Amino acid sequence: MSITLPETGFVRLPQVLQIIPVCKAAWWKGIVEGRYPKGVKLAPRTTAWRVEDIRALIDRLSNEGGA
């Protein structure tokens, strides 16, 4: 899989789920449980995640051995 993240900025959930192979429900549950980073509300119905937080999650998951 060759999904590239921008150097900085934000990514929306569809991009995140291409990188972290979980369903939406599992992603949101993981946020509540503290496994995944919280998003940033950009508008009432728009949430995005800092690229830096997603990169840190990828590093952590690769060190743990899975999602």
XYZ file of C-alpha atoms in Angstrom:
67
model
C 0.000 0.000 0.000
C 1.474 3.309 -0.997
C -0.549 5.900 0.849
C 1.489 9.034 1.394
C 0.813 11.505 4.136
C 1.558 15.193 3.762
C 4.466 16.515 5.809
C 2.183 18.584 8.033
C -1.455 19.490 8.260
C -4.558 17.410 8.689
C -6.048 14.254 7.204
C -9.686 13.209 7.147
C -11.025 9.863 8.274
C -11.111 8.152 4.838
C -7.356 8.796 4.471
C -6.684 7.557 7.998
C -8.644 4.351 7.404
C -6.613 3.636 4.265
C -3.509 3.607 6.456
C -4.921 2.082 9.649
C -6.990 -0.924 8.485
C -9.962 -0.773 10.852
C -13.627 0.012 10.321
C -15.088 3.384 11.306
C -16.744 1.960 14.424
C -13.457 0.423 15.612
C -11.647 3.720 14.957
C -14.119 5.747 17.021
C -14.115 3.133 19.800
C -10.303 3.230 19.789
C -10.413 6.994 20.288
C -12.746 6.613 23.271
C -10.466 3.923 24.728
C -7.346 6.038 24.158
C -5.728 3.736 21.574
C -6.064 6.233 18.717
C -5.514 10.004 18.707
C -8.394 12.400 19.110
C -9.347 14.442 16.105
C -9.648 18.186 15.717
C -13.083 19.618 14.987
C -12.773 21.851 11.931
C -16.542 22.415 11.681
C -19.617 21.007 13.439
C -19.614 17.883 11.237
C -15.972 17.850 10.163
C -13.186 16.168 12.105
C -9.602 15.756 10.962
C -6.429 14.378 12.507
C -3.017 15.990 12.723
C -0.562 14.256 10.417
C 1.960 14.240 13.258
C -0.481 12.278 15.459
C -1.141 9.733 12.710
C 2.595 9.294 12.066
C 3.151 8.715 15.803
C 0.322 6.157 15.801
C 1.857 4.345 12.817
C 5.219 4.215 14.614
C 3.613 2.942 17.818
C 1.588 0.284 16.008
C 4.595 -0.899 14.016
C 6.550 -1.259 17.260
C 3.652 -3.193 18.835
C 3.287 -5.405 15.788
C -0.216 -4.587 14.572
C -3.409 -2.560 14.751
